[in-house]
């Protein structure tokens, strides 16, 4: 599969991880920190991939990976900062976005998602059983960039609200487990054990 020239990948790892107590991007499930694992998952699907982070995290990232640090005007407003920064720097590109706290995702899940998401849609996202979008498992077209900027100018920072407002396409994966977000130490230990048992089969 040849990655489209205008599709960039964006791994979101700029959160505070307050419930986890440590940076979720540095947790290990598959022999390397999760932020690098997700980067590798997106690489075959995208023309270029970036790790999106805040200024504090930037210094700890290996030089082997491309990094986008949140621009100062977008600091401390949540994950929308990653997208606003990305579109500010690359306004003509589309972005495949993946959070670093979904350890059960595989490359095939993203392939299925991209094959079903309409190429002409403004945005599309994984959709869960609580009738909510997963804004950090999503595709945002270049058209979404200007709309997100309007969203920001109106002091609206919720990506969930943005996706609902534009009626983004919904993608329901075959296995809902891929949308499980690991946010606490207890969940991390459980996810590690489950992944380890599968890998040992």
mmCIF file with all atom_site columns, C-alpha atoms in Angstrom:
data_model
loop_
_atom_site.group_PDB
_atom_site.id
_atom_site.type_symbol
_atom_site.label_atom_id
_atom_site.label_alt_id
_atom_site.label_comp_id
_atom_site.label_asym_id
_atom_site.label_entity_id
_atom_site.label_seq_id
_atom_site.pdbx_PDB_ins_code
_atom_site.Cartn_x
_atom_site.Cartn_y
_atom_site.Cartn_z
_atom_site.occupancy
_atom_site.B_iso_or_equiv
_atom_site.pdbx_formal_charge
_atom_site.auth_seq_id
_atom_site.auth_comp_id
_atom_site.auth_asym_id
_atom_site.auth_atom_id
_atom_site.pdbx_PDB_model_num
ATOM 1   C CA . UNK A 1 1   ? 0.000   0.000   0.000  1.00 0.00 ? 1   UNK A CA 1
ATOM 2   C CA . UNK A 1 2   ? 1.424   3.387   -0.995 1.00 0.00 ? 2   UNK A CA 1
ATOM 3   C CA . UNK A 1 3   ? 0.684   6.069   1.564  1.00 0.00 ? 3   UNK A CA 1
ATOM 4   C CA . UNK A 1 4   ? -1.131  9.102   0.099  1.00 0.00 ? 4   UNK A CA 1
ATOM 5   C CA . UNK A 1 5   ? 1.185   12.103  -0.234 1.00 0.00 ? 5   UNK A CA 1
ATOM 6   C CA . UNK A 1 6   ? -1.180  14.354  1.684  1.00 0.00 ? 6   UNK A CA 1
ATOM 7   C CA . UNK A 1 7   ? -1.869  11.981  4.610  1.00 0.00 ? 7   UNK A CA 1
ATOM 8   C CA . UNK A 1 8   ? 0.241   12.566  7.702  1.00 0.00 ? 8   UNK A CA 1
ATOM 9   C CA . UNK A 1 9   ? 0.036   10.593  10.936 1.00 0.00 ? 9   UNK A CA 1
ATOM 10  C CA . UNK A 1 10  ? -0.182  12.252  14.345 1.00 0.00 ? 10  UNK A CA 1
ATOM 11  C CA . UNK A 1 11  ? 0.458   10.326  17.558 1.00 0.00 ? 11  UNK A CA 1
ATOM 12  C CA . UNK A 1 12  ? -1.044  12.202  20.500 1.00 0.00 ? 12  UNK A CA 1
ATOM 13  C CA . UNK A 1 13  ? 1.138   11.937  23.588 1.00 0.00 ? 13  UNK A CA 1
ATOM 14  C CA . UNK A 1 14  ? 0.911   15.411  25.085 1.00 0.00 ? 14  UNK A CA 1
ATOM 15  C CA . UNK A 1 15  ? -1.557  14.760  27.901 1.00 0.00 ? 15  UNK A CA 1
ATOM 16  C CA . UNK A 1 16  ? -0.858  15.171  31.607 1.00 0.00 ? 16  UNK A CA 1
ATOM 17  C CA . UNK A 1 17  ? -1.645  11.493  32.413 1.00 0.00 ? 17  UNK A CA 1
ATOM 18  C CA . UNK A 1 18  ? -2.833  12.616  35.848 1.00 0.00 ? 18  UNK A CA 1
ATOM 19  C CA . UNK A 1 19  ? -4.770  9.416   36.641 1.00 0.00 ? 19  UNK A CA 1
ATOM 20  C CA . UNK A 1 20  ? -1.925  7.189   35.518 1.00 0.00 ? 20  UNK A CA 1
ATOM 21  C CA . UNK A 1 21  ? 0.627   9.091   37.552 1.00 0.00 ? 21  UNK A CA 1
ATOM 22  C CA . UNK A 1 22  ? 3.201   8.800   34.762 1.00 0.00 ? 22  UNK A CA 1
ATOM 23  C CA . UNK A 1 23  ? 3.414   9.621   31.057 1.00 0.00 ? 23  UNK A CA 1
ATOM 24  C CA . UNK A 1 24  ? 1.198   7.095   29.221 1.00 0.00 ? 24  UNK A CA 1
ATOM 25  C CA . UNK A 1 25  ? 3.314   7.452   26.111 1.00 0.00 ? 25  UNK A CA 1
ATOM 26  C CA . UNK A 1 26  ? 6.297   5.925   27.905 1.00 0.00 ? 26  UNK A CA 1
ATOM 27  C CA . UNK A 1 27  ? 4.441   2.812   29.102 1.00 0.00 ? 27  UNK A CA 1
ATOM 28  C CA . UNK A 1 28  ? 5.477   -0.430  27.440 1.00 0.00 ? 28  UNK A CA 1
ATOM 29  C CA . UNK A 1 29  ? 3.177   -3.122  26.052 1.00 0.00 ? 29  UNK A CA 1
ATOM 30  C CA . UNK A 1 30  ? 5.133   -4.300  22.986 1.00 0.00 ? 30  UNK A CA 1
ATOM 31  C CA . UNK A 1 31  ? 8.861   -4.089  23.837 1.00 0.00 ? 31  UNK A CA 1
ATOM 32  C CA . UNK A 1 32  ? 9.098   -0.329  23.250 1.00 0.00 ? 32  UNK A CA 1
ATOM 33  C CA . UNK A 1 33  ? 7.406   2.786   24.703 1.00 0.00 ? 33  UNK A CA 1
ATOM 34  C CA . UNK A 1 34  ? 3.830   3.018   23.467 1.00 0.00 ? 34  UNK A CA 1
ATOM 35  C CA . UNK A 1 35  ? 4.348   6.349   21.730 1.00 0.00 ? 35  UNK A CA 1
ATOM 36  C CA . UNK A 1 36  ? 6.962   4.734   19.481 1.00 0.00 ? 36  UNK A CA 1
ATOM 37  C CA . UNK A 1 37  ? 4.845   1.626   18.961 1.00 0.00 ? 37  UNK A CA 1
ATOM 38  C CA . UNK A 1 38  ? 1.895   3.705   17.711 1.00 0.00 ? 38  UNK A CA 1
ATOM 39  C CA . UNK A 1 39  ? 4.265   5.740   15.528 1.00 0.00 ? 39  UNK A CA 1
ATOM 40  C CA . UNK A 1 40  ? 5.379   2.489   13.898 1.00 0.00 ? 40  UNK A CA 1
ATOM 41  C CA . UNK A 1 41  ? 1.769   1.393   13.392 1.00 0.00 ? 41  UNK A CA 1
ATOM 42  C CA . UNK A 1 42  ? 0.957   4.565   11.457 1.00 0.00 ? 42  UNK A CA 1
ATOM 43  C CA . UNK A 1 43  ? 4.153   4.702   9.423  1.00 0.00 ? 43  UNK A CA 1
ATOM 44  C CA . UNK A 1 44  ? 3.076   2.264   6.642  1.00 0.00 ? 44  UNK A CA 1
ATOM 45  C CA . UNK A 1 45  ? -0.227  4.126   6.257  1.00 0.00 ? 45  UNK A CA 1
ATOM 46  C CA . UNK A 1 46  ? 1.010   7.706   6.127  1.00 0.00 ? 46  UNK A CA 1
ATOM 47  C CA . UNK A 1 47  ? 3.478   9.712   4.088  1.00 0.00 ? 47  UNK A CA 1
ATOM 48  C CA . UNK A 1 48  ? 4.991   11.087  7.291  1.00 0.00 ? 48  UNK A CA 1
ATOM 49  C CA . UNK A 1 49  ? 4.281   10.593  11.014 1.00 0.00 ? 49  UNK A CA 1
ATOM 50  C CA . UNK A 1 50  ? 4.793   12.960  13.947 1.00 0.00 ? 50  UNK A CA 1
ATOM 51  C CA . UNK A 1 51  ? 4.780   12.544  17.693 1.00 0.00 ? 51  UNK A CA 1
ATOM 52  C CA . UNK A 1 52  ? 2.689   15.378  19.121 1.00 0.00 ? 52  UNK A CA 1
ATOM 53  C CA . UNK A 1 53  ? 3.805   16.469  22.569 1.00 0.00 ? 53  UNK A CA 1
ATOM 54  C CA . UNK A 1 54  ? 4.150   19.387  24.940 1.00 0.00 ? 54  UNK A CA 1
ATOM 55  C CA . UNK A 1 55  ? 7.396   21.252  25.591 1.00 0.00 ? 55  UNK A CA 1
ATOM 56  C CA . UNK A 1 56  ? 8.163   19.251  28.713 1.00 0.00 ? 56  UNK A CA 1
ATOM 57  C CA . UNK A 1 57  ? 7.988   15.945  26.858 1.00 0.00 ? 57  UNK A CA 1
ATOM 58  C CA . UNK A 1 58  ? 9.862   17.044  23.738 1.00 0.00 ? 58  UNK A CA 1
ATOM 59  C CA . UNK A 1 59  ? 13.312  16.661  25.252 1.00 0.00 ? 59  UNK A CA 1
ATOM 60  C CA . UNK A 1 60  ? 12.735  13.029  26.204 1.00 0.00 ? 60  UNK A CA 1
ATOM 61  C CA . UNK A 1 61  ? 11.861  11.817  22.693 1.00 0.00 ? 61  UNK A CA 1
ATOM 62  C CA . UNK A 1 62  ? 14.425  9.926   20.656 1.00 0.00 ? 62  UNK A CA 1
ATOM 63  C CA . UNK A 1 63  ? 15.902  11.786  17.696 1.00 0.00 ? 63  UNK A CA 1
ATOM 64  C CA . UNK A 1 64  ? 14.804  8.952   15.424 1.00 0.00 ? 64  UNK A CA 1
ATOM 65  C CA . UNK A 1 65  ? 11.226  10.280  15.512 1.00 0.00 ? 65  UNK A CA 1
ATOM 66  C CA . UNK A 1 66  ? 9.664   13.411  14.034 1.00 0.00 ? 66  UNK A CA 1
ATOM 67  C CA . UNK A 1 67  ? 8.129   15.665  16.672 1.00 0.00 ? 67  UNK A CA 1
ATOM 68  C CA . UNK A 1 68  ? 5.503   18.428  16.681 1.00 0.00 ? 68  UNK A CA 1
ATOM 69  C CA . UNK A 1 69  ? 5.548   20.443  19.887 1.00 0.00 ? 69  UNK A CA 1
ATOM 70  C CA . UNK A 1 70  ? 2.357   22.317  20.769 1.00 0.00 ? 70  UNK A CA 1
ATOM 71  C CA . UNK A 1 71  ? 2.587   25.939  19.656 1.00 0.00 ? 71  UNK A CA 1
ATOM 72  C CA . UNK A 1 72  ? 2.498   28.397  22.560 1.00 0.00 ? 72  UNK A CA 1
ATOM 73  C CA . UNK A 1 73  ? -0.851  29.895  21.540 1.00 0.00 ? 73  UNK A CA 1
ATOM 74  C CA . UNK A 1 74  ? -2.467  26.461  21.909 1.00 0.00 ? 74  UNK A CA 1
ATOM 75  C CA . UNK A 1 75  ? -0.893  25.332  25.174 1.00 0.00 ? 75  UNK A CA 1
ATOM 76  C CA . UNK A 1 76  ? -3.006  23.858  27.995 1.00 0.00 ? 76  UNK A CA 1
ATOM 77  C CA . UNK A 1 77  ? -6.252  23.420  26.045 1.00 0.00 ? 77  UNK A CA 1
ATOM 78  C CA . UNK A 1 78  ? -6.221  19.643  25.721 1.00 0.00 ? 78  UNK A CA 1
ATOM 79  C CA . UNK A 1 79  ? -5.663  17.411  22.700 1.00 0.00 ? 79  UNK A CA 1
ATOM 80  C CA . UNK A 1 80  ? -7.144  19.916  20.261 1.00 0.00 ? 80  UNK A CA 1
ATOM 81  C CA . UNK A 1 81  ? -3.790  21.706  20.634 1.00 0.00 ? 81  UNK A CA 1
ATOM 82  C CA . UNK A 1 82  ? -2.086  18.892  18.718 1.00 0.00 ? 82  UNK A CA 1
ATOM 83  C CA . UNK A 1 83  ? -4.389  19.274  15.730 1.00 0.00 ? 83  UNK A CA 1
ATOM 84  C CA . UNK A 1 84  ? -4.321  23.062  15.730 1.00 0.00 ? 84  UNK A CA 1
ATOM 85  C CA . UNK A 1 85  ? -0.522  22.935  15.750 1.00 0.00 ? 85  UNK A CA 1
ATOM 86  C CA . UNK A 1 86  ? -0.441  20.333  12.978 1.00 0.00 ? 86  UNK A CA 1
ATOM 87  C CA . UNK A 1 87  ? -2.822  22.234  10.705 1.00 0.00 ? 87  UNK A CA 1
ATOM 88  C CA . UNK A 1 88  ? -1.058  25.514  11.429 1.00 0.00 ? 88  UNK A CA 1
ATOM 89  C CA . UNK A 1 89  ? 2.181   24.000  10.099 1.00 0.00 ? 89  UNK A CA 1
ATOM 90  C CA . UNK A 1 90  ? 0.702   21.731  7.398  1.00 0.00 ? 90  UNK A CA 1
ATOM 91  C CA . UNK A 1 91  ? -2.633  23.275  6.332  1.00 0.00 ? 91  UNK A CA 1
ATOM 92  C CA . UNK A 1 92  ? -2.893  21.338  3.060  1.00 0.00 ? 92  UNK A CA 1
ATOM 93  C CA . UNK A 1 93  ? -2.570  17.900  4.654  1.00 0.00 ? 93  UNK A CA 1
ATOM 94  C CA . UNK A 1 94  ? -5.000  15.399  6.120  1.00 0.00 ? 94  UNK A CA 1
ATOM 95  C CA . UNK A 1 95  ? -4.193  13.751  9.449  1.00 0.00 ? 95  UNK A CA 1
ATOM 96  C CA . UNK A 1 96  ? -4.710  10.246  10.779 1.00 0.00 ? 96  UNK A CA 1
ATOM 97  C CA . UNK A 1 97  ? -4.721  10.693  14.551 1.00 0.00 ? 97  UNK A CA 1
ATOM 98  C CA . UNK A 1 98  ? -3.996  8.059   17.195 1.00 0.00 ? 98  UNK A CA 1
ATOM 99  C CA . UNK A 1 99  ? -3.754  8.473   20.950 1.00 0.00 ? 99  UNK A CA 1
ATOM 100 C CA . UNK A 1 100 ? -1.015  6.596   22.761 1.00 0.00 ? 100 UNK A CA 1
ATOM 101 C CA . UNK A 1 101 ? -3.383  5.114   25.366 1.00 0.00 ? 101 UNK A CA 1
ATOM 102 C CA . UNK A 1 102 ? -5.151  2.509   23.189 1.00 0.00 ? 102 UNK A CA 1
ATOM 103 C CA . UNK A 1 103 ? -2.887  -0.554  23.545 1.00 0.00 ? 103 UNK A CA 1
ATOM 104 C CA . UNK A 1 104 ? -5.140  -3.061  21.773 1.00 0.00 ? 104 UNK A CA 1
ATOM 105 C CA . UNK A 1 105 ? -5.065  -1.281  18.404 1.00 0.00 ? 105 UNK A CA 1
ATOM 106 C CA . UNK A 1 106 ? -3.389  -2.985  15.466 1.00 0.00 ? 106 UNK A CA 1
ATOM 107 C CA . UNK A 1 107 ? -2.331  -1.681  12.084 1.00 0.00 ? 107 UNK A CA 1
ATOM 108 C CA . UNK A 1 108 ? -5.215  -3.616  10.512 1.00 0.00 ? 108 UNK A CA 1
ATOM 109 C CA . UNK A 1 109 ? -7.712  -1.557  12.534 1.00 0.00 ? 109 UNK A CA 1
ATOM 110 C CA . UNK A 1 110 ? -6.384  1.639   11.002 1.00 0.00 ? 110 UNK A CA 1
ATOM 111 C CA . UNK A 1 111 ? -6.372  0.070   7.538  1.00 0.00 ? 111 UNK A CA 1
ATOM 112 C CA . UNK A 1 112 ? -10.035 -0.910  7.895  1.00 0.00 ? 112 UNK A CA 1
ATOM 113 C CA . UNK A 1 113 ? -10.857 2.543   9.186  1.00 0.00 ? 113 UNK A CA 1
ATOM 114 C CA . UNK A 1 114 ? -9.174  4.306   6.278  1.00 0.00 ? 114 UNK A CA 1
ATOM 115 C CA . UNK A 1 115 ? -10.802 2.000   3.752  1.00 0.00 ? 115 UNK A CA 1
ATOM 116 C CA . UNK A 1 116 ? -14.257 2.866   5.100  1.00 0.00 ? 116 UNK A CA 1
ATOM 117 C CA . UNK A 1 117 ? -13.805 6.555   5.849  1.00 0.00 ? 117 UNK A CA 1
ATOM 118 C CA . UNK A 1 118 ? -14.997 8.614   2.917  1.00 0.00 ? 118 UNK A CA 1
ATOM 119 C CA . UNK A 1 119 ? -12.065 10.384  1.308  1.00 0.00 ? 119 UNK A CA 1
ATOM 120 C CA . UNK A 1 120 ? -14.204 13.466  0.785  1.00 0.00 ? 120 UNK A CA 1
ATOM 121 C CA . UNK A 1 121 ? -15.469 13.644  4.365  1.00 0.00 ? 121 UNK A CA 1
ATOM 122 C CA . UNK A 1 122 ? -14.379 16.469  6.645  1.00 0.00 ? 122 UNK A CA 1
ATOM 123 C CA . UNK A 1 123 ? -13.634 14.053  9.474  1.00 0.00 ? 123 UNK A CA 1
ATOM 124 C CA . UNK A 1 124 ? -14.283 10.502  10.618 1.00 0.00 ? 124 UNK A CA 1
ATOM 125 C CA . UNK A 1 125 ? -13.698 8.746   13.929 1.00 0.00 ? 125 UNK A CA 1
ATOM 126 C CA . UNK A 1 126 ? -14.030 5.464   15.729 1.00 0.00 ? 126 UNK A CA 1
ATOM 127 C CA . UNK A 1 127 ? -17.400 5.306   17.505 1.00 0.00 ? 127 UNK A CA 1
ATOM 128 C CA . UNK A 1 128 ? -18.037 3.475   20.769 1.00 0.00 ? 128 UNK A CA 1
ATOM 129 C CA . UNK A 1 129 ? -20.939 1.759   22.520 1.00 0.00 ? 129 UNK A CA 1
ATOM 130 C CA . UNK A 1 130 ? -21.661 4.887   24.598 1.00 0.00 ? 130 UNK A CA 1
ATOM 131 C CA . UNK A 1 131 ? -22.632 6.667   21.367 1.00 0.00 ? 131 UNK A CA 1
ATOM 132 C CA . UNK A 1 132 ? -19.530 8.813   21.515 1.00 0.00 ? 132 UNK A CA 1
ATOM 133 C CA . UNK A 1 133 ? -16.749 9.492   19.094 1.00 0.00 ? 133 UNK A CA 1
ATOM 134 C CA . UNK A 1 134 ? -13.159 8.588   19.923 1.00 0.00 ? 134 UNK A CA 1
ATOM 135 C CA . UNK A 1 135 ? -11.569 11.912  18.847 1.00 0.00 ? 135 UNK A CA 1
ATOM 136 C CA . UNK A 1 136 ? -8.050  10.506  19.180 1.00 0.00 ? 136 UNK A CA 1
ATOM 137 C CA . UNK A 1 137 ? -8.783  7.594   16.872 1.00 0.00 ? 137 UNK A CA 1
ATOM 138 C CA . UNK A 1 138 ? -9.794  9.678   13.917 1.00 0.00 ? 138 UNK A CA 1
ATOM 139 C CA . UNK A 1 139 ? -9.184  11.165  10.497 1.00 0.00 ? 139 UNK A CA 1
ATOM 140 C CA . UNK A 1 140 ? -9.262  14.937  10.060 1.00 0.00 ? 140 UNK A CA 1
ATOM 141 C CA . UNK A 1 141 ? -9.150  16.258  6.509  1.00 0.00 ? 141 UNK A CA 1
ATOM 142 C CA . UNK A 1 142 ? -7.459  19.519  5.581  1.00 0.00 ? 142 UNK A CA 1
ATOM 143 C CA . UNK A 1 143 ? -10.951 21.053  5.474  1.00 0.00 ? 143 UNK A CA 1
ATOM 144 C CA . UNK A 1 144 ? -11.253 20.352  9.184  1.00 0.00 ? 144 UNK A CA 1
ATOM 145 C CA . UNK A 1 145 ? -8.257  22.577  9.905  1.00 0.00 ? 145 UNK A CA 1
ATOM 146 C CA . UNK A 1 146 ? -10.054 25.876  9.253  1.00 0.00 ? 146 UNK A CA 1
ATOM 147 C CA . UNK A 1 147 ? -13.138 24.667  11.106 1.00 0.00 ? 147 UNK A CA 1
ATOM 148 C CA . UNK A 1 148 ? -11.052 23.664  14.117 1.00 0.00 ? 148 UNK A CA 1
ATOM 149 C CA . UNK A 1 149 ? -9.512  27.132  14.123 1.00 0.00 ? 149 UNK A CA 1
ATOM 150 C CA . UNK A 1 150 ? -13.008 28.660  14.222 1.00 0.00 ? 150 UNK A CA 1
ATOM 151 C CA . UNK A 1 151 ? -13.843 26.253  17.033 1.00 0.00 ? 151 UNK A CA 1
ATOM 152 C CA . UNK A 1 152 ? -10.773 27.483  18.926 1.00 0.00 ? 152 UNK A CA 1
ATOM 153 C CA . UNK A 1 153 ? -11.522 31.167  18.261 1.00 0.00 ? 153 UNK A CA 1
ATOM 154 C CA . UNK A 1 154 ? -14.951 30.609  19.814 1.00 0.00 ? 154 UNK A CA 1
ATOM 155 C CA . UNK A 1 155 ? -13.183 29.203  22.908 1.00 0.00 ? 155 UNK A CA 1
ATOM 156 C CA . UNK A 1 156 ? -14.543 25.741  22.177 1.00 0.00 ? 156 UNK A CA 1
ATOM 157 C CA . UNK A 1 157 ? -11.853 23.152  22.851 1.00 0.00 ? 157 UNK A CA 1
ATOM 158 C CA . UNK A 1 158 ? -13.757 19.863  22.875 1.00 0.00 ? 158 UNK A CA 1
ATOM 159 C CA . UNK A 1 159 ? -12.980 17.563  19.941 1.00 0.00 ? 159 UNK A CA 1
ATOM 160 C CA . UNK A 1 160 ? -15.995 15.449  20.872 1.00 0.00 ? 160 UNK A CA 1
ATOM 161 C CA . UNK A 1 161 ? -18.245 18.478  20.462 1.00 0.00 ? 161 UNK A CA 1
ATOM 162 C CA . UNK A 1 162 ? -16.507 19.393  17.199 1.00 0.00 ? 162 UNK A CA 1
ATOM 163 C CA . UNK A 1 163 ? -17.064 15.931  15.687 1.00 0.00 ? 163 UNK A CA 1
ATOM 164 C CA . UNK A 1 164 ? -20.734 15.974  16.698 1.00 0.00 ? 164 UNK A CA 1
ATOM 165 C CA . UNK A 1 165 ? -21.190 19.488  15.351 1.00 0.00 ? 165 UNK A CA 1
ATOM 166 C CA . UNK A 1 166 ? -19.935 18.587  11.876 1.00 0.00 ? 166 UNK A CA 1
ATOM 167 C CA . UNK A 1 167 ? -21.631 15.161  11.933 1.00 0.00 ? 167 UNK A CA 1
ATOM 168 C CA . UNK A 1 168 ? -18.350 13.342  11.363 1.00 0.00 ? 168 UNK A CA 1
ATOM 169 C CA . UNK A 1 169 ? -18.482 9.854   9.872  1.00 0.00 ? 169 UNK A CA 1
ATOM 170 C CA . UNK A 1 170 ? -18.722 7.031   12.399 1.00 0.00 ? 170 UNK A CA 1
ATOM 171 C CA . UNK A 1 171 ? -16.563 3.916   12.277 1.00 0.00 ? 171 UNK A CA 1
ATOM 172 C CA . UNK A 1 172 ? -17.576 0.988   14.477 1.00 0.00 ? 172 UNK A CA 1
ATOM 173 C CA . UNK A 1 173 ? -14.724 -1.556  14.570 1.00 0.00 ? 173 UNK A CA 1
ATOM 174 C CA . UNK A 1 174 ? -15.423 -5.289  14.568 1.00 0.00 ? 174 UNK A CA 1
ATOM 175 C CA . UNK A 1 175 ? -13.725 -5.669  17.945 1.00 0.00 ? 175 UNK A CA 1
ATOM 176 C CA . UNK A 1 176 ? -14.756 -2.951  20.438 1.00 0.00 ? 176 UNK A CA 1
ATOM 177 C CA . UNK A 1 177 ? -11.754 -3.828  22.592 1.00 0.00 ? 177 UNK A CA 1
ATOM 178 C CA . UNK A 1 178 ? -9.536  -1.737  20.316 1.00 0.00 ? 178 UNK A CA 1
ATOM 179 C CA . UNK A 1 179 ? -11.175 1.399   21.723 1.00 0.00 ? 179 UNK A CA 1
ATOM 180 C CA . UNK A 1 180 ? -10.283 0.603   25.338 1.00 0.00 ? 180 UNK A CA 1
ATOM 181 C CA . UNK A 1 181 ? -8.286  3.479   26.760 1.00 0.00 ? 181 UNK A CA 1
ATOM 182 C CA . UNK A 1 182 ? -5.868  2.600   29.563 1.00 0.00 ? 182 UNK A CA 1
ATOM 183 C CA . UNK A 1 183 ? -5.756  5.475   32.049 1.00 0.00 ? 183 UNK A CA 1
ATOM 184 C CA . UNK A 1 184 ? -4.854  4.071   35.493 1.00 0.00 ? 184 UNK A CA 1
ATOM 185 C CA . UNK A 1 185 ? -2.076  1.847   36.899 1.00 0.00 ? 185 UNK A CA 1
ATOM 186 C CA . UNK A 1 186 ? -4.593  -0.941  37.563 1.00 0.00 ? 186 UNK A CA 1
ATOM 187 C CA . UNK A 1 187 ? -5.826  -0.840  33.962 1.00 0.00 ? 187 UNK A CA 1
ATOM 188 C CA . UNK A 1 188 ? -2.237  -0.846  32.738 1.00 0.00 ? 188 UNK A CA 1
ATOM 189 C CA . UNK A 1 189 ? -1.353  -4.007  34.648 1.00 0.00 ? 189 UNK A CA 1
ATOM 190 C CA . UNK A 1 190 ? -4.518  -5.718  33.366 1.00 0.00 ? 190 UNK A CA 1
ATOM 191 C CA . UNK A 1 191 ? -3.819  -4.701  29.761 1.00 0.00 ? 191 UNK A CA 1
ATOM 192 C CA . UNK A 1 192 ? -0.212  -5.878  29.992 1.00 0.00 ? 192 UNK A CA 1
ATOM 193 C CA . UNK A 1 193 ? -1.369  -9.270  31.267 1.00 0.00 ? 193 UNK A CA 1
ATOM 194 C CA . UNK A 1 194 ? -3.977  -9.654  28.517 1.00 0.00 ? 194 UNK A CA 1
ATOM 195 C CA . UNK A 1 195 ? -1.578  -8.643  25.753 1.00 0.00 ? 195 UNK A CA 1
ATOM 196 C CA . UNK A 1 196 ? 1.091   -10.950 27.164 1.00 0.00 ? 196 UNK A CA 1
ATOM 197 C CA . UNK A 1 197 ? -1.293  -13.917 27.244 1.00 0.00 ? 197 UNK A CA 1
ATOM 198 C CA . UNK A 1 198 ? -2.293  -13.332 23.610 1.00 0.00 ? 198 UNK A CA 1
ATOM 199 C CA . UNK A 1 199 ? 1.322   -12.997 22.464 1.00 0.00 ? 199 UNK A CA 1
ATOM 200 C CA . UNK A 1 200 ? 2.226   -16.250 24.189 1.00 0.00 ? 200 UNK A CA 1
ATOM 201 C CA . UNK A 1 201 ? -0.425  -18.303 22.376 1.00 0.00 ? 201 UNK A CA 1
#
